[in-house]
PDB file of C-alpha atoms and ligand atoms in Angstrom:
ATOM      1  CA  MET J  14       8.036  -0.481   1.619  1.00 98.00           C
ATOM      2  CA  LEU J  15       4.445  -1.599   1.230  1.00 98.00           C
ATOM      3  CA  ALA J  16       1.635   0.700   0.104  1.00 98.00           C
ATOM      4  CA  THR J  17      -2.125   0.317   0.142  1.00 98.00           C
ATOM      5  CA  LEU J  18      -4.078   1.476  -2.872  1.00 99.00           C
ATOM      6  CA  THR J  19      -7.791   2.218  -2.422  1.00 99.00           C
ATOM      7  CA  PHE J  20     -10.136   2.725  -5.335  1.00 99.00           C
ATOM      8  CA  LEU J  21     -11.989   5.914  -4.392  1.00 98.00           C
ATOM      9  CA  GLY J  22     -13.982   5.594  -7.617  1.00 98.00           C
ATOM     10  CA  SER J  23     -14.083   3.069 -10.468  1.00 98.00           C
ATOM     11  CA  GLY J  24     -16.725   4.512 -12.781  1.00 98.00           C
ATOM     12  CA  THR J  25     -16.758   6.393 -16.044  1.00 98.00           C
ATOM     13  CA  SER J  26     -17.345  10.142 -16.360  1.00 98.00           C
ATOM     14  CA  MET J  27     -21.129   9.856 -15.998  1.00 98.00           C
ATOM     15  CA  GLY J  28     -20.972   7.683 -12.884  1.00 98.00           C
ATOM     16  CA  ILE J  29     -23.067   4.548 -12.260  1.00 98.00           C
ATOM     17  CA  PRO J  30     -26.014   4.713 -11.963  1.00 98.00           C
ATOM     18  CA  THR J  31     -26.008   7.008 -14.969  1.00 98.00           C
ATOM     19  CA  LEU J  32     -28.609   9.740 -14.606  1.00 98.00           C
ATOM     20  CA  GLY J  33     -31.835   8.891 -16.410  1.00 98.00           C
ATOM     21  CA  CYS J  34     -30.823   5.285 -17.138  1.00 98.00           C
ATOM     22  CA  ASN J  35     -32.869   2.277 -16.056  1.00 97.00           C
ATOM     23  CA  CYS J  36     -30.645  -0.490 -17.400  1.00 98.00           C
ATOM     24  CA  ALA J  37     -30.080  -3.594 -15.272  1.00 98.00           C
ATOM     25  CA  VAL J  38     -26.643  -2.457 -14.053  1.00 98.00           C
ATOM     26  CA  CYS J  39     -27.803   1.064 -13.121  1.00 98.00           C
ATOM     27  CA  VAL J  40     -30.842  -0.326 -11.273  1.00 98.00           C
ATOM     28  CA  SER J  41     -28.730  -2.971  -9.531  1.00 98.00           C
ATOM     29  CA  ALA J  42     -26.270  -0.266  -8.395  1.00 98.00           C
ATOM     30  CA  ILE J  43     -28.754   1.272  -5.965  1.00 96.00           C
ATOM     31  CA  SER J  44     -31.556  -1.233  -5.332  1.00 97.00           C
ATOM     32  CA  PRO J  45     -31.562  -3.060  -1.965  1.00 97.00           C
ATOM     33  CA  ASP J  46     -31.433  -6.492  -3.609  1.00 96.00           C
ATOM     34  CA  GLY J  47     -28.934  -5.347  -6.265  1.00 97.00           C
ATOM     35  CA  ASN J  48     -25.133  -5.360  -6.276  1.00 98.00           C
ATOM     36  CA  PRO J  49     -23.455  -2.360  -4.586  1.00 98.00           C
ATOM     37  CA  ARG J  50     -20.292  -3.131  -6.584  1.00 98.00           C
ATOM     38  CA  ASN J  51     -22.151  -1.831  -9.636  1.00 98.00           C
ATOM     39  CA  ARG J  52     -22.320   1.594  -7.961  1.00 98.00           C
ATOM     40  CA  ARG J  53     -19.316   3.348  -9.453  1.00 98.00           C
ATOM     41  CA  THR J  54     -18.297   6.891  -8.599  1.00 98.00           C
ATOM     42  CA  ARG J  55     -15.933   8.955 -10.727  1.00 98.00           C
ATOM     43  CA  PRO J  56     -12.397   7.534 -11.111  1.00 98.00           C
ATOM     44  CA  SER J  57      -9.712   8.184  -8.500  1.00 98.00           C
ATOM     45  CA  VAL J  58      -7.274   6.224  -6.347  1.00 99.00           C
ATOM     46  CA  LEU J  59      -5.686   6.835  -2.957  1.00 99.00           C
ATOM     47  CA  ILE J  60      -2.166   5.516  -2.303  1.00 99.00           C
ATOM     48  CA  SER J  61      -1.186   5.295   1.366  1.00 98.00           C
ATOM     49  CA  TYR J  62       2.367   4.587   2.549  1.00 98.00           C
ATOM     50  CA  ASN J  63       4.883   5.933   5.008  1.00 98.00           C
ATOM     51  CA  ASP J  64       2.022   7.639   6.932  1.00 98.00           C
ATOM     52  CA  ARG J  65       1.247   9.754   3.865  1.00 98.00           C
ATOM     53  CA  ASN J  66      -1.688   9.886   1.458  1.00 98.00           C
ATOM     54  CA  VAL J  67      -1.221  10.545  -2.246  1.00 98.00           C
ATOM     55  CA  VAL J  68      -4.330  10.853  -4.422  1.00 98.00           C
ATOM     56  CA  ILE J  69      -4.489  10.461  -8.197  1.00 99.00           C
ATOM     57  CA  ASP J  70      -7.231  12.772  -9.549  1.00 99.00           C
ATOM     58  CA  THR J  71      -9.930  14.540  -7.553  1.00 98.00           C
ATOM     59  CA  GLY J  72     -13.180  14.130  -9.468  1.00 98.00           C
ATOM     60  CA  PRO J  73     -16.665  15.471  -8.715  1.00 98.00           C
ATOM     61  CA  ASP J  74     -17.248  12.678  -6.153  1.00 98.00           C
ATOM     62  CA  PHE J  75     -14.090  13.387  -4.127  1.00 98.00           C
ATOM     63  CA  HIS J  76     -15.960  14.794  -1.113  1.00 98.00           C
ATOM     64  CA  ALA J  77     -18.189  11.719  -0.724  1.00 98.00           C
ATOM     65  CA  GLN J  78     -15.284   9.366  -1.446  1.00 98.00           C
ATOM     66  CA  ALA J  79     -13.071  10.972   1.201  1.00 98.00           C
ATOM     67  CA  ILE J  80     -15.859  10.679   3.771  1.00 98.00           C
ATOM     68  CA  ARG J  81     -16.557   7.055   2.825  1.00 98.00           C
ATOM     69  CA  GLU J  82     -12.877   6.057   3.141  1.00 98.00           C
ATOM     70  CA  ARG J  83     -12.203   8.362   6.111  1.00 98.00           C
ATOM     71  CA  VAL J  84      -9.445  10.265   4.313  1.00 98.00           C
ATOM     72  CA  ASN J  85      -8.340  12.808   6.909  1.00 96.00           C
ATOM     73  CA  ARG J  86      -5.242  14.097   5.194  1.00 96.00           C
ATOM     74  CA  VAL J  87      -3.922  14.463   1.671  1.00 98.00           C
ATOM     75  CA  ASP J  88      -0.207  15.102   1.187  1.00 98.00           C
ATOM     76  CA  ALA J  89      -0.063  15.371  -2.614  1.00 98.00           C
ATOM     77  CA  VAL J  90      -2.311  15.033  -5.655  1.00 98.00           C
ATOM     78  CA  LEU J  91      -1.239  13.789  -9.079  1.00 98.00           C
ATOM     79  CA  TYR J  92      -3.468  14.576 -12.044  1.00 98.00           C
ATOM     80  CA  THR J  93      -3.867  12.494 -15.192  1.00 98.00           C
ATOM     81  CA  HIS J  94      -5.651  15.085 -17.377  1.00 98.00           C
ATOM     82  CA  GLY J  95      -8.048  17.992 -17.253  1.00 98.00           C
ATOM     83  CA  HIS J  96     -11.429  16.370 -17.936  1.00 98.00           C
ATOM     84  CA  ALA J  97     -14.241  17.183 -15.499  1.00 98.00           C
ATOM     85  CA  ASP J  98     -14.446  13.659 -14.058  1.00 98.00           C
ATOM     86  CA  HIS J  99     -10.792  13.961 -12.948  1.00 98.00           C
ATOM     87  CA  ILE J 100     -10.387  17.519 -11.667  1.00 98.00           C
ATOM     88  CA  LEU J 101     -13.678  19.015 -10.498  1.00 98.00           C
ATOM     89  CA  GLY J 102     -13.255  17.901  -6.875  1.00 98.00           C
ATOM     90  CA  MET J 103     -10.031  19.913  -6.461  1.00 98.00           C
ATOM     91  CA  ASP J 104     -11.862  22.534  -4.426  1.00 98.00           C
ATOM     92  CA  ASP J 105     -12.907  19.870  -1.885  1.00 98.00           C
ATOM     93  CA  LEU J 106      -9.253  19.676  -0.839  1.00 98.00           C
ATOM     94  CA  ARG J 107      -9.682  23.054   0.896  1.00 97.00           C
ATOM     95  CA  PRO J 108     -10.265  21.906   4.505  1.00 97.00           C
ATOM     96  CA  LEU J 109      -7.522  19.293   4.135  1.00 97.00           C
ATOM     97  CA  THR J 110      -5.003  21.949   3.079  1.00 97.00           C
ATOM     98  CA  PHE J 111      -5.585  24.599   5.745  1.00 93.00           C
ATOM     99  CA  HIS J 112      -3.628  22.802   8.482  1.00 87.00           C
ATOM    100  CA  HIS J 113      -0.597  21.965   6.305  1.00 88.00           C
ATOM    101  CA  LYS J 114       2.516  24.052   7.017  1.00 90.00           C
ATOM    102  CA  GLU J 115       3.324  24.250   3.311  1.00 94.00           C
ATOM    103  CA  PRO J 116       0.807  24.334   0.438  1.00 96.00           C
ATOM    104  CA  VAL J 117      -0.216  20.829  -0.660  1.00 98.00           C
ATOM    105  CA  PRO J 118       1.574  20.026  -3.951  1.00 98.00           C
ATOM    106  CA  LEU J 119      -0.474  19.217  -7.052  1.00 98.00           C
ATOM    107  CA  TYR J 120       1.369  17.675 -10.008  1.00 98.00           C
ATOM    108  CA  ALA J 121       0.104  17.734 -13.587  1.00 98.00           C
ATOM    109  CA  ASP J 122       1.412  17.845 -17.138  1.00 97.00           C
ATOM    110  CA  SER J 123       1.336  21.315 -18.715  1.00 97.00           C
ATOM    111  CA  PRO J 124      -2.023  21.119 -20.574  1.00 97.00           C
ATOM    112  CA  THR J 125      -3.694  19.730 -17.441  1.00 98.00           C
ATOM    113  CA  ALA J 126      -2.138  22.391 -15.220  1.00 98.00           C
ATOM    114  CA  ASP J 127      -3.405  25.067 -17.647  1.00 98.00           C
ATOM    115  CA  THR J 128      -6.941  23.650 -17.366  1.00 98.00           C
ATOM    116  CA  ILE J 129      -6.803  23.464 -13.562  1.00 98.00           C
ATOM    117  CA  GLU J 130      -5.579  27.074 -13.408  1.00 98.00           C
ATOM    118  CA  ARG J 131      -8.371  28.215 -15.712  1.00 98.00           C
ATOM    119  CA  VAL J 132     -11.189  26.292 -13.980  1.00 98.00           C
ATOM    120  CA  PHE J 133     -10.041  27.274 -10.481  1.00 97.00           C
ATOM    121  CA  ASP J 134      -8.821  30.724 -11.470  1.00 96.00           C
ATOM    122  CA  TYR J 135      -9.827  32.207  -8.067  1.00 95.00           C
ATOM    123  CA  THR J 136      -7.400  29.796  -6.363  1.00 96.00           C
ATOM    124  CA  PHE J 137      -4.341  30.473  -8.483  1.00 95.00           C
ATOM    125  CA  ARG J 138      -4.440  34.147  -9.480  1.00 91.00           C
ATOM    126  CA  ASP J 139      -1.960  36.474  -7.783  1.00 88.00           C
ATOM    127  CA  LEU J 140      -4.296  39.452  -7.537  1.00 85.00           C
ATOM    128  CA  ASN J 141      -7.584  39.071  -5.673  1.00 86.00           C
ATOM    129  CA  ARG J 142      -7.019  35.431  -4.842  1.00 86.00           C
ATOM    130  CA  TYR J 143     -10.085  34.127  -2.982  1.00 87.00           C
ATOM    131  CA  PRO J 144      -8.966  34.304   0.662  1.00 85.00           C
ATOM    132  CA  THR J 145     -10.033  30.807   1.738  1.00 91.00           C
ATOM    133  CA  SER J 146      -8.988  29.042  -1.462  1.00 93.00           C
ATOM    134  CA  ALA J 147      -7.275  25.674  -1.219  1.00 95.00           C
ATOM    135  CA  ARG J 148      -3.678  26.075  -0.029  1.00 96.00           C
ATOM    136  CA  VAL J 149      -2.162  24.236  -2.962  1.00 97.00           C
ATOM    137  CA  ALA J 150       0.888  24.678  -5.185  1.00 97.00           C
ATOM    138  CA  LEU J 151       0.585  23.516  -8.780  1.00 98.00           C
ATOM    139  CA  HIS J 152       3.728  21.936 -10.278  1.00 98.00           C
ATOM    140  CA  ARG J 153       4.122  21.211 -13.996  1.00 97.00           C
ATOM    141  CA  LEU J 154       5.582  17.830 -14.958  1.00 96.00           C
ATOM    142  CA  PRO J 155       8.011  17.940 -17.909  1.00 91.00           C
ATOM    143  CA  ASN J 156       6.658  16.363 -21.073  1.00 81.00           C
ATOM    144  CA  SER J 157       9.338  13.775 -21.809  1.00 76.00           C
ATOM    145  CA  PRO J 158       8.546  10.095 -21.148  1.00 68.00           C
ATOM    146  CA  GLY J 159      10.013   8.724 -17.951  1.00 75.00           C
ATOM    147  CA  THR J 160       9.803  12.013 -16.017  1.00 93.00           C
ATOM    148  CA  SER J 161       9.630  11.145 -12.352  1.00 96.00           C
ATOM    149  CA  LEU J 162       9.164  12.736  -8.972  1.00 96.00           C
ATOM    150  CA  ASP J 163      10.022  11.510  -5.515  1.00 97.00           C
ATOM    151  CA  LEU J 164       7.293  11.765  -2.908  1.00 98.00           C
ATOM    152  CA  PHE J 165       7.731  10.656   0.698  1.00 98.00           C
ATOM    153  CA  GLY J 166      10.209   7.890  -0.152  1.00 98.00           C
ATOM    154  CA  ALA J 167       8.547   6.562  -3.323  1.00 98.00           C
ATOM    155  CA  ARG J 168       9.134   7.423  -6.963  1.00 98.00           C
ATOM    156  CA  PHE J 169       6.247   8.285  -9.300  1.00 98.00           C
ATOM    157  CA  VAL J 170       7.051   7.986 -13.010  1.00 97.00           C
ATOM    158  CA  ARG J 171       4.975   9.798 -15.616  1.00 97.00           C
ATOM    159  CA  ILE J 172       3.719   7.395 -18.301  1.00 96.00           C
ATOM    160  CA  PRO J 173       2.479   9.160 -21.470  1.00 95.00           C
ATOM    161  CA  VAL J 174      -0.702   7.475 -22.778  1.00 97.00           C
ATOM    162  CA  GLN J 175      -3.121   8.201 -25.634  1.00 98.00           C
ATOM    163  CA  HIS J 176      -6.650   9.410 -24.810  1.00 98.00           C
ATOM    164  CA  GLY J 177      -8.133   9.843 -28.282  1.00 98.00           C
ATOM    165  CA  ASN J 178      -6.120  12.613 -29.945  1.00 97.00           C
ATOM    166  CA  GLU J 179      -4.580  13.785 -26.670  1.00 97.00           C
ATOM    167  CA  THR J 180      -1.505  12.521 -24.877  1.00 96.00           C
ATOM    168  CA  ILE J 181      -2.290  12.411 -21.178  1.00 97.00           C
ATOM    169  CA  THR J 182      -0.504  11.140 -18.084  1.00 97.00           C
ATOM    170  CA  GLY J 183      -0.496   7.734 -16.421  1.00 97.00           C
ATOM    171  CA  TYR J 184       1.667   6.946 -13.402  1.00 98.00           C
ATOM    172  CA  ARG J 185       3.902   4.116 -12.288  1.00 98.00           C
ATOM    173  CA  PHE J 186       4.789   3.921  -8.605  1.00 98.00           C
ATOM    174  CA  GLY J 187       6.927   1.023  -7.435  1.00 98.00           C
ATOM    175  CA  ARG J 188       5.453  -2.192  -8.782  1.00 98.00           C
ATOM    176  CA  ALA J 189       2.054  -0.694  -9.646  1.00 98.00           C
ATOM    177  CA  ALA J 190       0.781   1.472 -12.502  1.00 98.00           C
ATOM    178  CA  TYR J 191      -2.439   3.444 -12.951  1.00 98.00           C
ATOM    179  CA  LEU J 192      -3.436   4.124 -16.559  1.00 98.00           C
ATOM    180  CA  THR J 193      -6.921   5.609 -16.805  1.00 98.00           C
ATOM    181  CA  ASP J 194      -8.599   7.134 -19.867  1.00 98.00           C
ATOM    182  CA  ILE J 195      -6.469   5.342 -22.424  1.00 98.00           C
ATOM    183  CA  SER J 196      -7.199   4.509 -26.021  1.00 98.00           C
ATOM    184  CA  GLY J 197      -3.622   3.365 -26.536  1.00 97.00           C
ATOM    185  CA  ILE J 198      -0.148   3.120 -25.025  1.00 97.00           C
ATOM    186  CA  PRO J 199       2.630   4.630 -27.187  1.00 96.00           C
ATOM    187  CA  ASP J 200       5.641   2.410 -27.901  1.00 95.00           C
ATOM    188  CA  GLU J 201       7.989   4.622 -25.864  1.00 93.00           C
ATOM    189  CA  SER J 202       5.893   4.010 -22.730  1.00 95.00           C
ATOM    190  CA  ILE J 203       5.999   0.208 -22.937  1.00 96.00           C
ATOM    191  CA  PRO J 204       9.521  -0.157 -21.385  1.00 96.00           C
ATOM    192  CA  LEU J 205       8.263   1.831 -18.351  1.00 96.00           C
ATOM    193  CA  LEU J 206       5.658  -0.858 -17.651  1.00 98.00           C
ATOM    194  CA  THR J 207       7.764  -3.986 -17.191  1.00 97.00           C
ATOM    195  CA  ASP J 208       7.901  -6.128 -14.041  1.00 98.00           C
ATOM    196  CA  LEU J 209       4.581  -4.897 -12.628  1.00 98.00           C
ATOM    197  CA  ASP J 210       2.759  -6.565  -9.769  1.00 98.00           C
ATOM    198  CA  VAL J 211      -0.401  -4.449 -10.235  1.00 98.00           C
ATOM    199  CA  LEU J 212      -1.617  -2.871 -13.491  1.00 98.00           C
ATOM    200  CA  ILE J 213      -4.756  -0.728 -13.371  1.00 98.00           C
ATOM    201  CA  LEU J 214      -6.308  -0.032 -16.762  1.00 98.00           C
ATOM    202  CA  ASP J 215      -9.260   1.804 -18.243  1.00 98.00           C
ATOM    203  CA  ALA J 216     -11.863  -0.673 -19.594  1.00 98.00           C
ATOM    204  CA  LEU J 217     -14.920   1.399 -20.455  1.00 97.00           C
ATOM    205  CA  ARG J 218     -17.196  -1.138 -22.139  1.00 98.00           C
ATOM    206  CA  ARG J 219     -17.314  -3.857 -24.807  1.00 97.00           C
ATOM    207  CA  GLN J 220     -18.066  -1.673 -27.859  1.00 98.00           C
ATOM    208  CA  PRO J 221     -15.268   0.438 -29.367  1.00 97.00           C
ATOM    209  CA  HIS J 222     -14.999   4.045 -28.174  1.00 97.00           C
ATOM    210  CA  PRO J 223     -12.856   6.815 -29.732  1.00 97.00           C
ATOM    211  CA  THR J 224     -11.045   7.777 -26.514  1.00 97.00           C
ATOM    212  CA  HIS J 225     -11.242   4.740 -24.195  1.00 98.00           C
ATOM    213  CA  SER J 226     -10.058   1.155 -24.079  1.00 98.00           C
ATOM    214  CA  THR J 227     -12.542  -1.698 -24.424  1.00 98.00           C
ATOM    215  CA  LEU J 228     -12.657  -4.782 -22.209  1.00 98.00           C
ATOM    216  CA  GLU J 229     -11.136  -6.860 -25.008  1.00 98.00           C
ATOM    217  CA  ASN J 230      -8.349  -4.362 -25.710  1.00 98.00           C
ATOM    218  CA  SER J 231      -7.464  -4.079 -22.029  1.00 98.00           C
ATOM    219  CA  ILE J 232      -7.288  -7.872 -21.723  1.00 98.00           C
ATOM    220  CA  SER J 233      -4.808  -7.912 -24.624  1.00 98.00           C
ATOM    221  CA  LEU J 234      -2.762  -5.133 -22.978  1.00 98.00           C
ATOM    222  CA  VAL J 235      -2.565  -7.275 -19.829  1.00 98.00           C
ATOM    223  CA  GLU J 236      -1.383 -10.214 -21.941  1.00 98.00           C
ATOM    224  CA  ARG J 237       1.256  -7.983 -23.520  1.00 98.00           C
ATOM    225  CA  LEU J 238       2.535  -6.288 -20.339  1.00 98.00           C
ATOM    226  CA  LYS J 239       2.257  -9.408 -18.125  1.00 98.00           C
ATOM    227  CA  PRO J 240       1.650  -7.905 -14.661  1.00 98.00           C
ATOM    228  CA  SER J 241       0.975 -10.403 -11.846  1.00 98.00           C
ATOM    229  CA  ARG J 242      -2.460  -8.845 -11.310  1.00 98.00           C
ATOM    230  CA  ALA J 243      -4.618  -6.445 -13.299  1.00 98.00           C
ATOM    231  CA  PHE J 244      -7.650  -4.387 -12.304  1.00 98.00           C
ATOM    232  CA  PHE J 245     -10.001  -2.568 -14.658  1.00 98.00           C
ATOM    233  CA  THR J 246     -11.536   0.820 -13.895  1.00 98.00           C
ATOM    234  CA  HIS J 247     -13.385   3.785 -15.500  1.00 98.00           C
ATOM    235  CA  MET J 248     -16.197   1.348 -16.326  1.00 98.00           C
ATOM    236  CA  SER J 249     -19.569   2.200 -17.812  1.00 98.00           C
ATOM    237  CA  HIS J 250     -22.938   0.556 -17.141  1.00 98.00           C
ATOM    238  CA  ASP J 251     -22.228  -1.952 -19.932  1.00 98.00           C
ATOM    239  CA  LEU J 252     -20.225  -4.076 -17.492  1.00 98.00           C
ATOM    240  CA  ASP J 253     -22.056  -5.905 -14.705  1.00 98.00           C
ATOM    241  CA  HIS J 254     -19.548  -6.535 -11.921  1.00 98.00           C
ATOM    242  CA  ASP J 255     -20.210 -10.210 -11.182  1.00 98.00           C
ATOM    243  CA  GLN J 256     -21.067 -11.330 -14.717  1.00 98.00           C
ATOM    244  CA  THR J 257     -17.989  -9.663 -16.207  1.00 98.00           C
ATOM    245  CA  ASN J 258     -15.647 -10.928 -13.490  1.00 98.00           C
ATOM    246  CA  ALA J 259     -16.913 -14.492 -13.959  1.00 98.00           C
ATOM    247  CA  ALA J 260     -15.775 -14.413 -17.588  1.00 97.00           C
ATOM    248  CA  LEU J 261     -12.310 -12.905 -16.914  1.00 98.00           C
ATOM    249  CA  PRO J 262      -9.091 -14.838 -16.237  1.00 97.00           C
ATOM    250  CA  SER J 263      -8.464 -15.066 -12.482  1.00 97.00           C
ATOM    251  CA  HIS J 264      -5.537 -12.572 -12.515  1.00 98.00           C
ATOM    252  CA  ILE J 265      -7.783  -9.868 -14.031  1.00 98.00           C
ATOM    253  CA  ARG J 266     -10.596  -8.390 -11.915  1.00 98.00           C
ATOM    254  CA  LEU J 267     -12.921  -5.456 -12.232  1.00 98.00           C
ATOM    255  CA  ALA J 268     -12.184  -2.871  -9.571  1.00 98.00           C
ATOM    256  CA  HIS J 269     -15.004  -1.587  -7.407  1.00 98.00           C
ATOM    257  CA  ASP J 270     -15.312   1.474  -5.205  1.00 98.00           C
ATOM    258  CA  GLY J 271     -13.549   0.813  -1.903  1.00 98.00           C
ATOM    259  CA  LEU J 272     -11.423  -2.092  -3.211  1.00 98.00           C
ATOM    260  CA  GLN J 273      -7.994  -2.121  -1.511  1.00 98.00           C
ATOM    261  CA  LEU J 274      -4.739  -3.669  -2.756  1.00 98.00           C
ATOM    262  CA  THR J 275      -1.335  -3.960  -1.151  1.00 98.00           C
ATOM    263  CA  PHE J 276       1.843  -3.771  -3.222  1.00 98.00           C
ATOM    264  CA  GLU J 277       5.502  -2.812  -2.992  1.00 98.00           C
ATOM    265  CA  ILE J 278       6.058   0.881  -3.699  1.00 98.00           C
ATOM    266  CA  ALA J 279       9.770   1.202  -2.870  1.00 97.00           C
TER     267      ALA J 279
HETATM  268 ZN1   ZN T 307     -12.334  10.036 -17.412  1.00 68.47          ZN
HETATM  269 ZN1   ZN T 308     -27.465   2.221 -17.199  1.00 68.47          ZN
HETATM  270 ZN1   ZN T 309     -10.882  11.792 -20.028  1.00 68.47          ZN
END
């Protein structure tokens, strides 16, 4: 079965253009003679297959992203971790959940589920739940590596990854994997990432960062894991789209908002 993956957003937590910044990439992102591929909203992907839509992370730009890509239904959401740039659009799911017979399932590891419950307390509390809250059901993914869930005929495997001092969640689905916000991949996760067609990796910038992968480090991860194709995401304004792409090997590309890929999911 083939799936289409759409990058809803490919930018870092601050988004590009970054507020208050006048660097060449931020200016290019929104000027008429600039490069719209430098305009990067907060990171998220949509995976469409079998007439279903699965979203990984709903950040603060989810509303605009869903309008841009004409996302009219969401059947499940998988979360990577509880940072603002990955969860704050959860409430925008509301109108997409009202017409579902059953609550829309959200999947997250335990620390992330705790954060989502705390931030959106009015949605999840039993007493005095806000009456028109999102109709969602939050499911906790077990912590062990290789935990998987079956959704609409495809299997999603949890891939533990390092994000600074935290262990967060990446996902493999069929022959693709999405690993955002990574500073490292623990040894036990490496066997879960063999035989990939598409590998999507965090590549924040060129300079080292305590909780994110650099361009150079992500290139070496691609060399180690040997997917057929790799795409970088969660990028800051340090990386100009065209200039950076021109210097990368042809099987590695920077993602951009709206980029679509087709791959085998089951
Ligand atoms: Zn992030
Ligand atoms: Zn900038
Ligand atoms: Zn993060």
